[in-house]
Structure formats: C-alpha cells, structure tokens
Coordinates of C-alpha atoms and ligand atoms in Angstrom, one line a residue:
X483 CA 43.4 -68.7 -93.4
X484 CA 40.7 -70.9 -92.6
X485 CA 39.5 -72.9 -95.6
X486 CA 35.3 -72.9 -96.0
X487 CA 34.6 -76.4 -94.8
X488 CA 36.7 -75.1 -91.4
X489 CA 34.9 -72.0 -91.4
X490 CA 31.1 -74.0 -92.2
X491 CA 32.0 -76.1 -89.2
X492 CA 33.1 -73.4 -87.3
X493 CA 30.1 -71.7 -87.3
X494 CA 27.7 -74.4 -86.4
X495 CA 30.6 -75.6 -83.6
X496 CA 29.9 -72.0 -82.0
X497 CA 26.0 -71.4 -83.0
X498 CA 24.4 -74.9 -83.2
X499 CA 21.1 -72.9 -82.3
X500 CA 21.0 -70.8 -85.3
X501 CA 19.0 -72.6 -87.7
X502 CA 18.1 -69.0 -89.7
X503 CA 19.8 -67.4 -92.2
X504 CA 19.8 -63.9 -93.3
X505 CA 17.4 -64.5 -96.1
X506 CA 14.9 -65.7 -93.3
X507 CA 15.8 -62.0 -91.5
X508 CA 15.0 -60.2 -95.1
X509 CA 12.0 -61.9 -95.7
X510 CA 11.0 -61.8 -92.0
X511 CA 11.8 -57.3 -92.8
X512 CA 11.1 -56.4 -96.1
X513 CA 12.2 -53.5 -97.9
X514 CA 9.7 -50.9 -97.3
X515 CA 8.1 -49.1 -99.9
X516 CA 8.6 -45.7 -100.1
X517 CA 9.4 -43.0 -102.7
X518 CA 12.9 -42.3 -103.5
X519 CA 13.4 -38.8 -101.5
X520 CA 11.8 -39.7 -98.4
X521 CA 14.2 -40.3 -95.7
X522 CA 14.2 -43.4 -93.3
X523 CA 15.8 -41.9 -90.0
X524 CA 16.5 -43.4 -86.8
X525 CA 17.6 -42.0 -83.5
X526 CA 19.4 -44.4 -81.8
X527 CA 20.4 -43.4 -77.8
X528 CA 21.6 -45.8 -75.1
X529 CA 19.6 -45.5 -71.6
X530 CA 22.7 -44.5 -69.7
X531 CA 21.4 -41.5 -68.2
X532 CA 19.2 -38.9 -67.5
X533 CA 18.0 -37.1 -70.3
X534 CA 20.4 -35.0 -72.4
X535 CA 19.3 -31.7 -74.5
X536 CA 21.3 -32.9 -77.0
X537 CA 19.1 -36.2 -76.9
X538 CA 15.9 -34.1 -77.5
X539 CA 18.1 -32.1 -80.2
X540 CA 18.8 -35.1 -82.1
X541 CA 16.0 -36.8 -81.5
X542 CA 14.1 -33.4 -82.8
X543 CA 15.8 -33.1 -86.3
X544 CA 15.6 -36.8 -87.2
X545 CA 11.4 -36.7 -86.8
X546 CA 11.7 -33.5 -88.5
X547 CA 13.7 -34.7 -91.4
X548 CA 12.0 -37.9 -92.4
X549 CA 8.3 -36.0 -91.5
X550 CA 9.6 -33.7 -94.4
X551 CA 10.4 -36.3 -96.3
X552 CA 7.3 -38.1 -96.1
X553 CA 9.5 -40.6 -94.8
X554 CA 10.1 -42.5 -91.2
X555 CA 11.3 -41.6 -87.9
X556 CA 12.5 -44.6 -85.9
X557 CA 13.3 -44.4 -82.1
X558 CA 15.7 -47.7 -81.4
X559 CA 16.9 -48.1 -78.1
X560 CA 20.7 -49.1 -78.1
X561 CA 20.7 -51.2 -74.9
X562 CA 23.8 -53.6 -75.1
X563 CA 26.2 -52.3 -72.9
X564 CA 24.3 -53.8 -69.7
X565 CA 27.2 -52.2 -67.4
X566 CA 26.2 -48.7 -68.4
X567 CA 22.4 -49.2 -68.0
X568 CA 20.9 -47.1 -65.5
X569 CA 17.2 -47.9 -63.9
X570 CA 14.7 -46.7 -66.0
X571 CA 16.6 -45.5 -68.5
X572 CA 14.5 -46.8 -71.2
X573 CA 11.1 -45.6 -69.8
X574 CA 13.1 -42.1 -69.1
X575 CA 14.1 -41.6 -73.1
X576 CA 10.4 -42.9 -74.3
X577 CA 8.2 -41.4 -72.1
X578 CA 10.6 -37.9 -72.1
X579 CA 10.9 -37.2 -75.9
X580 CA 7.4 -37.9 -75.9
X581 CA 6.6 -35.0 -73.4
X582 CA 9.2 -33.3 -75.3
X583 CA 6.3 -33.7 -78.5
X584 CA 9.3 -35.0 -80.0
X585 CA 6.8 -38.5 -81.8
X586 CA 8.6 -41.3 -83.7
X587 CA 6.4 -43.1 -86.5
X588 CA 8.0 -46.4 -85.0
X589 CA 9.8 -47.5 -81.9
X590 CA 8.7 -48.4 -78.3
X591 CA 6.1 -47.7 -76.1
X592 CA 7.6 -49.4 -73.3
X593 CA 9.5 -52.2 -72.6
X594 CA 7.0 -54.4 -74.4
X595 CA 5.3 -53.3 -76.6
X596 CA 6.2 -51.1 -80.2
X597 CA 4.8 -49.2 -83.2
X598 CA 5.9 -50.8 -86.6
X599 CA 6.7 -53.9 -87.8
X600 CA 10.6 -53.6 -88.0
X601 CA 10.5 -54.3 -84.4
X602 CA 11.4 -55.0 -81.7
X603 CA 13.0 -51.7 -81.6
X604 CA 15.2 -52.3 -77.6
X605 CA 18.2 -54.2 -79.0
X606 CA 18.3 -56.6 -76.3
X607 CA 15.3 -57.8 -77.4
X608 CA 16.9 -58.7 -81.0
X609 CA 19.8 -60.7 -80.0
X610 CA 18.8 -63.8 -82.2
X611 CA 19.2 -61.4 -84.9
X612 CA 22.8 -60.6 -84.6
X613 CA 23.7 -64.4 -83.9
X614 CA 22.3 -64.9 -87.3
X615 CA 24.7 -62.5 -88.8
X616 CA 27.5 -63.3 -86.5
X617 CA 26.8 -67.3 -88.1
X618 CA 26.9 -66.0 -91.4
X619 CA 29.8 -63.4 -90.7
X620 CA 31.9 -66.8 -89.4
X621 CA 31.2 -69.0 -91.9
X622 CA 32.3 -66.7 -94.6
X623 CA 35.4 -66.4 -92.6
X624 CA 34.8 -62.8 -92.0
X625 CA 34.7 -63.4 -88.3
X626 CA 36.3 -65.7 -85.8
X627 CA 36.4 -66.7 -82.0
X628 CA 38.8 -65.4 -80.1
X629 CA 39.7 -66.5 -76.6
X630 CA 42.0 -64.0 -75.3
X631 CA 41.4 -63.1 -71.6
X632 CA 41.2 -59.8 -70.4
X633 CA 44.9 -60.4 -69.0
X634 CA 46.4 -61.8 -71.9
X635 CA 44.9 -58.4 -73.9
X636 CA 46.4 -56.1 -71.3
X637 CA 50.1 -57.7 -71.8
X638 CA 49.7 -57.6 -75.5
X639 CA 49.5 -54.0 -75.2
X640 CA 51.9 -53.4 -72.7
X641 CA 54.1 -55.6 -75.7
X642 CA 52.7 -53.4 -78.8
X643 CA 53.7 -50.1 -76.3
X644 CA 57.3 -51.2 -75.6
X645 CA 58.2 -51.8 -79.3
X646 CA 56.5 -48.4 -80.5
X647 CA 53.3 -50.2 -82.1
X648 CA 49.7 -49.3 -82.5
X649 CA 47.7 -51.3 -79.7
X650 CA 45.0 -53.4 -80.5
X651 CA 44.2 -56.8 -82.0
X652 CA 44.9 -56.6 -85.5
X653 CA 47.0 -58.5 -87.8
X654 CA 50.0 -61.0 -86.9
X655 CA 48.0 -59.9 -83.0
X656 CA 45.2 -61.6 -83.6
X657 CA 46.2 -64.4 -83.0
X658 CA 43.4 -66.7 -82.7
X659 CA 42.5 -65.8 -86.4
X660 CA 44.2 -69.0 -87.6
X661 CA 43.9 -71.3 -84.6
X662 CA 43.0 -75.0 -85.4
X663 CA 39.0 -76.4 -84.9
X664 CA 40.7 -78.6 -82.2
X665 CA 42.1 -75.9 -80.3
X666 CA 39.0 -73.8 -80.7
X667 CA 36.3 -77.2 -79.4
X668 CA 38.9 -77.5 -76.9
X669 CA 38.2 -74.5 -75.4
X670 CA 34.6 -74.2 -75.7
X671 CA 35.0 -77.7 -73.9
X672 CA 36.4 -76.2 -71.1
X673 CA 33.5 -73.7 -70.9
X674 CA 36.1 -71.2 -71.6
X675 CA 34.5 -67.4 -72.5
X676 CA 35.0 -66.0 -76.3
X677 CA 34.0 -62.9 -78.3
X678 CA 33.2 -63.0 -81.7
X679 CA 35.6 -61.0 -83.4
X680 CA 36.0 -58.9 -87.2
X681 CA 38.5 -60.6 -89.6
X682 CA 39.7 -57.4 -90.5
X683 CA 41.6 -57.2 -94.3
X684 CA 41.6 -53.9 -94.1
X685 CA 44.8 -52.0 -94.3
X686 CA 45.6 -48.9 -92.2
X687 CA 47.6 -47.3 -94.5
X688 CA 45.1 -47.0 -97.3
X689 CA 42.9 -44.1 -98.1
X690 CA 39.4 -43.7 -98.6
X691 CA 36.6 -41.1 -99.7
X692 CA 33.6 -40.2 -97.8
X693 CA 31.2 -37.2 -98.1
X694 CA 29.5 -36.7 -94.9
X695 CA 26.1 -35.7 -95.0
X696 CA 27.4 -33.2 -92.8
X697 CA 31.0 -32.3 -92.2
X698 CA 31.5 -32.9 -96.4
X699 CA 34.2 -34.6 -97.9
X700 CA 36.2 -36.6 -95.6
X701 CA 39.4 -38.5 -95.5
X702 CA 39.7 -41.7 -93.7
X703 CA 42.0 -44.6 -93.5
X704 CA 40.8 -48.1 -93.8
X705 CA 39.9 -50.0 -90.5
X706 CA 42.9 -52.9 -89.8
X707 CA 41.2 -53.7 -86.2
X708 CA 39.5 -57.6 -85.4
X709 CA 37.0 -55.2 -83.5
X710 CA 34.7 -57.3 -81.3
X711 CA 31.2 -57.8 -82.9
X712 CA 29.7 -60.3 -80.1
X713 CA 30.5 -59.8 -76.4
X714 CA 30.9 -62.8 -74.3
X715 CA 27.7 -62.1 -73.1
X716 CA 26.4 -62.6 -76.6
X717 CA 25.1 -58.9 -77.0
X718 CA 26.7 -57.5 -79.9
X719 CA 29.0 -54.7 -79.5
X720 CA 27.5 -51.1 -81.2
X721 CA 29.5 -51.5 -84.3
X722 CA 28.0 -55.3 -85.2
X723 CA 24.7 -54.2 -84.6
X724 CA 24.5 -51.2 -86.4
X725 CA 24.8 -52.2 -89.9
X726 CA 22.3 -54.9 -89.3
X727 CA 19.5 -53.0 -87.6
X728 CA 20.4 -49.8 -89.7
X729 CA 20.0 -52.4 -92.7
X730 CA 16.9 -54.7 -91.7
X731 CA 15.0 -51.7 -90.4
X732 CA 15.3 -49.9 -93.8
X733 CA 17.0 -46.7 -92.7
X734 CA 18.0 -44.6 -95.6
X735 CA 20.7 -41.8 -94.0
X736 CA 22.6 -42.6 -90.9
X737 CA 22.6 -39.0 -88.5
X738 CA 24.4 -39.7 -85.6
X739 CA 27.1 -38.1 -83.4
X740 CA 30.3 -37.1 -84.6
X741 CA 32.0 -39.2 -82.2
X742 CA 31.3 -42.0 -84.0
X743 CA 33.1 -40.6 -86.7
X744 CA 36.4 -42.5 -85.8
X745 CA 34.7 -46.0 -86.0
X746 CA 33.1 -45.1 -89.3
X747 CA 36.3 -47.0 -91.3
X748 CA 35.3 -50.6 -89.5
X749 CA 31.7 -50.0 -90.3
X750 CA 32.2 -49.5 -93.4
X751 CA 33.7 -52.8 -93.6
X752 CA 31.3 -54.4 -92.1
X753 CA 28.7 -53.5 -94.0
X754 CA 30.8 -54.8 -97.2
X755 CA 31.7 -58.1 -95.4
X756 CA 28.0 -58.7 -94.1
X757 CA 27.2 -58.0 -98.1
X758 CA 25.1 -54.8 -97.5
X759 CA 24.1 -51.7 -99.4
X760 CA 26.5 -49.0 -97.9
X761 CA 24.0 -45.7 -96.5
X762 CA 25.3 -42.0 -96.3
X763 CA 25.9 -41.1 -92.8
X764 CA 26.0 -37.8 -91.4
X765 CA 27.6 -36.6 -88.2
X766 CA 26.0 -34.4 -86.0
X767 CA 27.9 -32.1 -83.9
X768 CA 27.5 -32.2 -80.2
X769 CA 25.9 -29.3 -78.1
X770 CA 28.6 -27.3 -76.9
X771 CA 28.5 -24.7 -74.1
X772 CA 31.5 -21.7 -73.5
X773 CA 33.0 -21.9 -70.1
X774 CA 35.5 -18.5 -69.5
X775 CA 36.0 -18.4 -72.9
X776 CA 37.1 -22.4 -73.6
X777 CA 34.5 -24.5 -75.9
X778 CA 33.2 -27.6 -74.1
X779 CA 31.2 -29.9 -75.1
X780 CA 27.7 -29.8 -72.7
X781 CA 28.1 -32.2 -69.9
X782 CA 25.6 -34.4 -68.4
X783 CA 28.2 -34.1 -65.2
X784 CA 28.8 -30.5 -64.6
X785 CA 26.4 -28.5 -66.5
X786 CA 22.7 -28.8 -64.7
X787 CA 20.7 -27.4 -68.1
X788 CA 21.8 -30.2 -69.8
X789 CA 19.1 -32.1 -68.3
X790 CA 15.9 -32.4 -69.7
X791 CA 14.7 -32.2 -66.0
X792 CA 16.4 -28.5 -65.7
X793 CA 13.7 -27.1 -68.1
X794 CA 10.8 -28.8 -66.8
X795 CA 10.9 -28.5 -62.7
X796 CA 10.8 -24.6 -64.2
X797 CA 8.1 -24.9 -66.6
X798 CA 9.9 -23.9 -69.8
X799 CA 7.8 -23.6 -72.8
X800 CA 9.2 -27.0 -74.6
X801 CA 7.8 -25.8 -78.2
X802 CA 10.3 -22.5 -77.1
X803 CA 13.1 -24.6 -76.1
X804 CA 12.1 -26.6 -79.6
X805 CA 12.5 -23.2 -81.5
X806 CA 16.0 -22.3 -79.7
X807 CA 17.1 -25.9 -80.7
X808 CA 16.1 -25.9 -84.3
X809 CA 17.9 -22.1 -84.4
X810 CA 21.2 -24.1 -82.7
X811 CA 20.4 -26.7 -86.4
X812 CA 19.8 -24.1 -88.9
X813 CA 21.0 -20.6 -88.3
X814 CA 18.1 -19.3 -90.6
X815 CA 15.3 -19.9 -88.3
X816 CA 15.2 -16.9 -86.2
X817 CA 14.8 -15.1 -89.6
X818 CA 12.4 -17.1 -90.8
X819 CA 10.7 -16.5 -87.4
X820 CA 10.4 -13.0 -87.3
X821 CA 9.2 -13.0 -91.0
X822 CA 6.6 -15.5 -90.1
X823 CA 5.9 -14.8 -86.3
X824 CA 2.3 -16.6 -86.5
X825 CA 3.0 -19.8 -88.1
X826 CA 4.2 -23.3 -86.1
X827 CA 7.4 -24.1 -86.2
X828 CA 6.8 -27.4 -87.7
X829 CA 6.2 -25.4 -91.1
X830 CA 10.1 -24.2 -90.9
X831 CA 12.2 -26.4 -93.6
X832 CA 14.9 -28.0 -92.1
X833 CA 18.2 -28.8 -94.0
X834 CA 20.7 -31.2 -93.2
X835 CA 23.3 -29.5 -95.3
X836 CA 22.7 -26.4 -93.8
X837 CA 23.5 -27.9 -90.1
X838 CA 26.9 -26.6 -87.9
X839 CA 29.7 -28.6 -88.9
X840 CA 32.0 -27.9 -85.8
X841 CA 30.1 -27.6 -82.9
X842 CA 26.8 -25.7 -82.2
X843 CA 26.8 -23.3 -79.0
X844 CA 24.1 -23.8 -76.5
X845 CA 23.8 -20.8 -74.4
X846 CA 20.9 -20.3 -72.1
X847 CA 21.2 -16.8 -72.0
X848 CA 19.6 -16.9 -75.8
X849 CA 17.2 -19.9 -74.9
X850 CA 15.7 -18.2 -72.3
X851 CA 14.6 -14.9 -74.8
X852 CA 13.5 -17.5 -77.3
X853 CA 11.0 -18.9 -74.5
X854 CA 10.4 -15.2 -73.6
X855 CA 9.7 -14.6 -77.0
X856 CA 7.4 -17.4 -77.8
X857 CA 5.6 -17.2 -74.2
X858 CA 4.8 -13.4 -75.1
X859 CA 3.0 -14.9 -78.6
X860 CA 0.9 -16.7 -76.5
X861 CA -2.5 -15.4 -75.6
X862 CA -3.6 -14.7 -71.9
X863 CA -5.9 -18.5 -71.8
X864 CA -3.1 -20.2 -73.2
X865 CA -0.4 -19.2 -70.7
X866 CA -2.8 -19.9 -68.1
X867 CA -3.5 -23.3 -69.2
X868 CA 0.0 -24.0 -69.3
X869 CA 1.2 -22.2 -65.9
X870 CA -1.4 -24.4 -64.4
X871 CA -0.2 -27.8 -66.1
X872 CA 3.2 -26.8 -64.8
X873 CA 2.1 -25.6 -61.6
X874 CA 0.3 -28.9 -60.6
X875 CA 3.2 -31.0 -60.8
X876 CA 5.9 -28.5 -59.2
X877 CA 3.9 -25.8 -57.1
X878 CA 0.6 -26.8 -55.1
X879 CA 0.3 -23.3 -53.8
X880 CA 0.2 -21.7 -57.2
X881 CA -2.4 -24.6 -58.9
X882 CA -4.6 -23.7 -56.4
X883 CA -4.9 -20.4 -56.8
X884 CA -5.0 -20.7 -60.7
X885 CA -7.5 -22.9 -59.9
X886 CA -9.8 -21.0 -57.5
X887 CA -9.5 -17.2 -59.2
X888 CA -9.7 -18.5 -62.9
X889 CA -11.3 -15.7 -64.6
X890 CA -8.6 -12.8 -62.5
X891 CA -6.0 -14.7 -62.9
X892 CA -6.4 -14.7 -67.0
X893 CA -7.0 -10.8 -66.4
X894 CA -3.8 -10.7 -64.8
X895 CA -1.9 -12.9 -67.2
X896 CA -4.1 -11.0 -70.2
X897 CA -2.0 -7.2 -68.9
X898 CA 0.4 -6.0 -71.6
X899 CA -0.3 -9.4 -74.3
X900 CA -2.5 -7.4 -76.4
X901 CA -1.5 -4.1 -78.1
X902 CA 1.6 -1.9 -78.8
X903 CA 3.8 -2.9 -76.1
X904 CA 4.1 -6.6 -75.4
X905 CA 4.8 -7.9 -71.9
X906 CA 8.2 -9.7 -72.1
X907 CA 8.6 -10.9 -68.8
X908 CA 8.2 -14.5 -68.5
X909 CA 10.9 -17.3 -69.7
X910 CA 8.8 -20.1 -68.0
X911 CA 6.0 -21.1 -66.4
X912 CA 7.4 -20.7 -62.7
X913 CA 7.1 -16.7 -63.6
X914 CA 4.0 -17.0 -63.5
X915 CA 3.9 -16.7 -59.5
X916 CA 6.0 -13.0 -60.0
X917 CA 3.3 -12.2 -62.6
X918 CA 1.1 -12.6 -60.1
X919 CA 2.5 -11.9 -56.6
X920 CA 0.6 -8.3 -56.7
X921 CA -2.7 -9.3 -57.3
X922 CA -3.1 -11.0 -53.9
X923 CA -2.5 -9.7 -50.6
X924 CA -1.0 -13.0 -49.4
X925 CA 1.8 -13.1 -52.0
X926 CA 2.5 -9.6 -52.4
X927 CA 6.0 -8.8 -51.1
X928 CA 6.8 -5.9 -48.4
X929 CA 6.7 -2.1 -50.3
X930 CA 9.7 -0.7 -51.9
X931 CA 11.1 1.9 -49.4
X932 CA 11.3 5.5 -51.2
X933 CA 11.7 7.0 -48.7
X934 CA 14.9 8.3 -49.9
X935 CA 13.4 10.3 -52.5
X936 CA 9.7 11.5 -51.5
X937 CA 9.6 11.9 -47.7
X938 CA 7.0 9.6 -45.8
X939 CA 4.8 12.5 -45.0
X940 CA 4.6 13.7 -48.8
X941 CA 3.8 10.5 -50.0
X942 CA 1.3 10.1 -47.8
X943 CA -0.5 14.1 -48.6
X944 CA 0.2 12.1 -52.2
X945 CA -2.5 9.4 -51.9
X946 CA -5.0 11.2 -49.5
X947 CA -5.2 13.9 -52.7
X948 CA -5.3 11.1 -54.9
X949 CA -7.8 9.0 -53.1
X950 CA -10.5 11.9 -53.2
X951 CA -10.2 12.4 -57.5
X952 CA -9.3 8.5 -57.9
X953 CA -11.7 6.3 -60.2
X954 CA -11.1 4.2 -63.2
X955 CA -10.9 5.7 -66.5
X956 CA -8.5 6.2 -69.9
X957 CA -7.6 9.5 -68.4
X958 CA -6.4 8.4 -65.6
X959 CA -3.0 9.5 -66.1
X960 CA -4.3 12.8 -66.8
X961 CA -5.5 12.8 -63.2
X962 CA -1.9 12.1 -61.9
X963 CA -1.0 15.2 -64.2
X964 CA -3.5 17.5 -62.5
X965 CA -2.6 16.5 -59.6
X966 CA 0.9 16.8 -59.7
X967 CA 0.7 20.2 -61.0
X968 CA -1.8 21.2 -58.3
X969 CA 1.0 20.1 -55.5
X970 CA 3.2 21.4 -57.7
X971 CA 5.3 18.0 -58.2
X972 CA 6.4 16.1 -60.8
X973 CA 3.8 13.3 -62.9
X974 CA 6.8 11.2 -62.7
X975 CA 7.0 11.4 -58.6
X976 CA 3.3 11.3 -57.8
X977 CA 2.9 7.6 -60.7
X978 CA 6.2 6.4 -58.5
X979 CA 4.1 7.0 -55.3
X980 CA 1.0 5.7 -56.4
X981 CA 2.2 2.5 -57.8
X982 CA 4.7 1.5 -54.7
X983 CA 1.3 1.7 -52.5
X984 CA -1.0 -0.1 -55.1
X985 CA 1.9 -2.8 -56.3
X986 CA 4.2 -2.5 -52.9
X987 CA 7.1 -2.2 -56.3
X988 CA 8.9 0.8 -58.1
X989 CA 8.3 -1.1 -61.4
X990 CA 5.1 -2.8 -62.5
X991 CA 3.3 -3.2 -65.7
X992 CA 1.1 -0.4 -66.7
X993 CA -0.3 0.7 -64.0
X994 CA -3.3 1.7 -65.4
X995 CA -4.2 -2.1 -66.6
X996 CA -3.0 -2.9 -62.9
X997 CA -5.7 -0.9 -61.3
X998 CA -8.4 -2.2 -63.9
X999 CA -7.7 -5.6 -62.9
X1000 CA -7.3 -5.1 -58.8
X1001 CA -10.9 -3.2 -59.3
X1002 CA -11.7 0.1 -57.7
X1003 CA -12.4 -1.4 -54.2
X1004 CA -9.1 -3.6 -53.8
X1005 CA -7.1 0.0 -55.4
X1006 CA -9.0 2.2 -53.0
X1007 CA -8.4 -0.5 -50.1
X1008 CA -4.3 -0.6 -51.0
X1009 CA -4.2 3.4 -51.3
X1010 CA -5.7 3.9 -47.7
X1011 CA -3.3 1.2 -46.4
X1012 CA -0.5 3.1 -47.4
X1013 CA -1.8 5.7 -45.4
X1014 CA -2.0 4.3 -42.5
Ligands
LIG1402 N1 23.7 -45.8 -79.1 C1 24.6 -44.9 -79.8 C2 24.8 -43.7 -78.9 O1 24.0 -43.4 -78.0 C3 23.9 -44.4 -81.1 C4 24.8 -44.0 -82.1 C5 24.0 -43.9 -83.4 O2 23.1 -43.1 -83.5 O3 24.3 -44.7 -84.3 O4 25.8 -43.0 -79.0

C-alpha cells in the first residue's frame, strides 16, 4: 500500500487544479435546517429516453413524501453517461413532470437555470465537485489511478473465466493499486487515459445488515470491487456521485429503484471512505405489466403506455392517472377514495412502509376506470375546459367546435353528470368527440339498421304517430307508453325506434335529456328525416 506522502503527491500529480477541499464544498452547502421528521427526497432520473410512467410514479411519491413531511422534494438530473443521452432529454423530464403537476421544491428549470441553492441540480454541471472528492478520496488512499485499457480488462476476464473466478477488478486484479509514482507520471506523460478507481477493503465473503425502507431487512455481502468512481472523461460514474450529491444536497432517505439494490454494498463503502453519515435507502419496485400470464417489468421498448406521451396524445385525465398510480403505491387508496369521493387526492397519506415490495402491476384496464371514474366527478364546465385544452393540441376539428357552440356543448357534456345515474363513459378527453358525435349533423354517424327487428314501414307509421303527440315534457316517456299501447306495441320497440332516428344509435344516453338538449326543432327535423 501506498504510504500518505505517495498518496498526497498522488493526488496533486493527477488533480493539480483542485485547490478546494471538502470543507470548502460543506461550507459552500450547509446543512439545512429542518425538523427532525421531515424528509429531504430527491428523484434522480437520467435523460435517456422518452418519458417513462414509472418516471412520473417515482417522481409522484418522492414530492408527495417530503410535502407530507414538511420536508423537500429535489429533482436532480443524473446526466453522466454522455453515450446514453438522448436530445432533449433533459427539457423532456422537466418540462413533463411538470405537466404531469408532478412540482419539485428544488431542481431545474432548464438547462440553466434552478430553484434552490444546493444547485446546480444537472450533474454535469457539478463535475468540479466530484474532483474534489475524487482528490480527497486519493489522497486518503481510498482511491487510485488505474490505466488499464479496455483490451487489457477484456483479457483479464477472459483469465478470471478460464480459472473459475469472479470477474472484475478487485484484489491481487487490480493491479495498478500498488504501482510506483514513476510508473504512474510516466503514463500521464504519455497522455495515456485513466479512471479513477475505489480502493476496495471490503471483503466479499462478509455479511452485513440493512433494513430497507422498503423491502425490510436485508442481507448483503460486503462490496470487494475497485469500482470506477471517475470516467476518463472525468464525469463520475453513478456510484461516486451519489453519496456526494445525496450528502451535499442534504437528502434524508434515499428512494430509488430496486435495481440499484445490487450496488448498494459499494455505496455503502463509499460513503464510509468519503467519511459520510450513512442515509436509509429504500428501493422502489418497478412498474410491472402481465404479458399471457408471465410478470414483466413495463418496457419503454415494447409496451407503448409506458410513455408518458401514450396518455397525453389521448387526453387522459393526468390527476386520474395520478390516482391509479398512488393506488399501484398504497393499496388503501381506492378505499380511502370511495370513503372520501369529494376530497383531492393530495389529502390521501402516503406511506412508504405500506408500498409493494415485489413488484406493483400496472394494468391499463384498471387505469382507464380510475380516469372513468374521476372524469365522471367532474362537473359539465370542467370537462369542457379540459376536452378543449386537450383538443387544441391533438384535434383542430373538435377545438373548434368546442369553441364556436360553447354553451350546447356544456349541455351536451352536462347529460347524465348530475343525479341518480352517473354517465360513465369517458376515460379521456378524446371521448369527448363520441360524446358528442349526435349533437351535430356533420359528425353524427350513419343509423343503426333495425331493420331486422321492426320492419321499415312500421318504423316509419312509428314516428309519423309520434311526430303528431311529440313535445318536450317529464312525461315524455309516458307518451311512448300511450302510444305504444294505442299501436298495440311494445314501449320498449317504439323508445328503440325513436332514438335510432333522433341519435342514428340503438344505445344513447337518456333519451329524454337527449331531446332537451337537440331542442324541439332539431328533434322534430331528425324525426321527419327518418321518414323520408
Ligand atoms: N440516475 C439513476 C437512474 O435513473 C438514479 C438512481 C437514483 O435514484 O439514485 O436510475
């Protein structure tokens, strides 16, 4: 082992730009001053991709938790594998949770500029910060250089596979762990590229206790691996950054996915050999969909609802998707819904220990009667309002005529929302256009053909009997009755005939709120069509 005068010189051989410490970092981010209980959250995703529901799911219970809490909610954007970064991929996560309502007490607001003073909060924008630690982390001879080329790690595997051992660099592996200074100028001299890697002390075969905020008590085996904690390209690799940002930004419980689970051991020692205060992590399970009876998790690749996009190109209800997510967190909710169906969901206490440990199902069937459900608590102004908002981003035709027949087409939306019987017909906004097709003449589809049952010529006797008692009252239905009886039919026949020449359909809503809103002229106009 390197003694500390190497490892001093080391560190100012590999960083002579450094000139901060990490006391300058913690008086530069001081602790924050909260009370004990509140949480400190952050939700850390990389801009790799289009928006994931599980993003907005994650996102979703870590503003929950530390709003509870009368803590903080911290968006940080985990930018430092530049290979994976797609175009816009910041801008998509910020500007979508936000449309999402899904609001961070501290993070960015674009590429520039941020809320909070633990900031920036776009990792590549802190990369001064991490050669501090990786300084620090060298000269305490926690951490080396290490010069091995890609090729020279590939044979070392194919060396560890032929005599049965685990791959990696670890132990008598690592071999530039113990390399003379000279060796090490020698090669910087040469330009030659380096990583900055863990001096691991850890021992695989050792035990150690963890009790996850989530998945309980755990079992893990000490980390043994010289991870890499600085990339040649001197962005720090997840695991180096995490315990610093995690520690510097003040975050009190570390909720992130369970696949990060595995690389919990090495953090851990990191955060002991960078000398902080471990934090309780909890791993969320991912969003997991059933595909002919096998669990999966939900793919950004083959499973189109996992995008964000999916839901708003349709005009989903986001605060009904919101409910369906916080049911996938905490079983209870629906319960708590129908006990409290007036209240915001906001108001619903959200427990971490209550969360799914294995794997939550997300099934659209039962997301799209949670929007159902929440559209139909809406009131008639409301769902216009919103079909509109939707309708002017994704459907011209349909703004338009929101737009120019305001006051009918809240009539129309108003059938059926007040009352005994609740309309529950619409899972998202793009319904609207069914819910209004048979209010206007230039939407409404060709009739039903009935034919079948009630010949043409009936049906037509039918409405010219109807046309001479028809007018717009509570007994209308009793009308239908008489008349039926008078032609000695059925109520049930004469209603079917009646409303396939007023709503050109078998099934509408109650016809009698139909024909208030069409108006007696438009009905009358419809019924003598039919005729003819
Ligand atoms: N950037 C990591 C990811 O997207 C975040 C993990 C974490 O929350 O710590 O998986």
């Amino acid at each position: 082992m390197r003694n500390k005068e190497e490892c001093s010189i080391l560190a100012d051989i590999l960083f002579p730009d450094v000139v901060q410490t990490p006391e300058d970092m913690f008086n530069k981010y001081p602790k924050r001053n909260l009370n004990d209980d509140s949480m400190v959250l952050r939700f850390a995703p990389s801009p790799t991709g289009f928006l994931h529901i599980g993003t907005v799911y994650t996102g979703m219970i870590c503003t929950i938790l530390a709003k509870q809490s009368s803590g903080v909610s911290i968006l940080r954007i985990e930018d430092t594998d530049k290979g994976r970064e797609i175009e816009n991929g910041i801008s998509t996560i910020v500007n979508g949770l936000k449309d999402f309502g899904v609001y961070f007490d501290e993070g960015p607001i674009d590429t520039k500029e941020y809320h909070g003073v633990y900031g920036p909060y776009i990792q590549s924008q802190r990369l001064d910060i991490y050669k501090v630690f990786a300084k620090q982390m060298v000269k305490d001879g926690n951490a080396y250089p290490c010069f091995l080329s890609e090729e020279e790690l590939e044979e070392m595997r194919v060396r560890q596979e032929e005599a049965g051992e685990r791959t990696g660099c670890y132990g008598k592996w690592a071999v530039w762990r113990e390399k003379g200074l000279e060796e090490v100028k020698e090669r910087l001299d040469k330009g030659e590229k380096f990583v900055i890697r863990i001096y691991s002390t850890g021992n695989a075969e050792n035990i150690f206790h963890t009790a996850d905020l989530i998945k309980g008590n755990l079992t893990l085996h000490e980390n043994d691996m010289d991870m890499v904690l600085l990339k040649s390209d001197g962005y720090p690799t997840y695991h180096f950054a995490h315990p610093i940002d995690d520690t510097l930004m003040g975050i009190t419980h570390i909720l992130r996915g369970d696949e990060w689970l595995p690389s919990q051991p090495l953090h851990r020692e990191l955060f002991e050999k960078l000398g902080f205060k471990t934090l309780p992590y909890g791993h969320l399970s991912p969003l997991m969909k059933s595909d002919n009876g096998n669990r999966r998790k939900l793919s950004k690749r083959k499973d189109p609802e996992a995008d964000v996009l999916y839901y708003i190109e349709r005009g989903y209800p986001k605060d009904g998707i919101k409910e369906y997510l916080l049911n996938i967190a905490n079983s209870n909710f629906y319960d708590w819904r129908i006990q409290n169906p007036n209240i915001k969901a906001d108001e619903f206490v959200l427990k971490i220990e209550k969360m799914n440990k294995a794997g939550a199902l997300f099934d659209i069937v039962k997301l799209n009667d949670t929007c159902k459900e929440y559209i139909s608590r809406l009131n008639a102004q409301t769902v216009y309002d919103m079909s509109l908002d939707w309708a002017k981003n994704y459907n011209d035709g349909i703004a338009k005529l929101l737009e120019d027949n305001k006051e009918y087409c809240i009539n129309i939306l108003n059938i059926e929302r007040e009352g005994e019987k609740i309309r529950k017909d619409m899972v998202k906004f793009e319904d609207v256009k069914n819910q209004l097709e048979i209010f206007f003449d230039e939407l409404i589809p060709d009739y039903e053909n009935i034919s079948n049952r009630i010949d043409m010529d009936k049906q037509k006797m039918i409405v010219q009997k109807y046309l001479e008692v028809f007018n717009i009252s509570e007994n209308w239905f009793e009308d239908v009755r008489q008349l039926a009886s008078t032609l000695g039919l059925s109520a049930g026949d004469v209603a079917m005939v009646l409303r396939v020449a007023i709503t050109h359909r078998t099934k509408s809503p109650d016809l009698y709120q139909v024909i208030k809103v069409l108006g007696e002229e438009k009905v009358r106009e419809r019924l003598e069509k039919y005729i003819s």
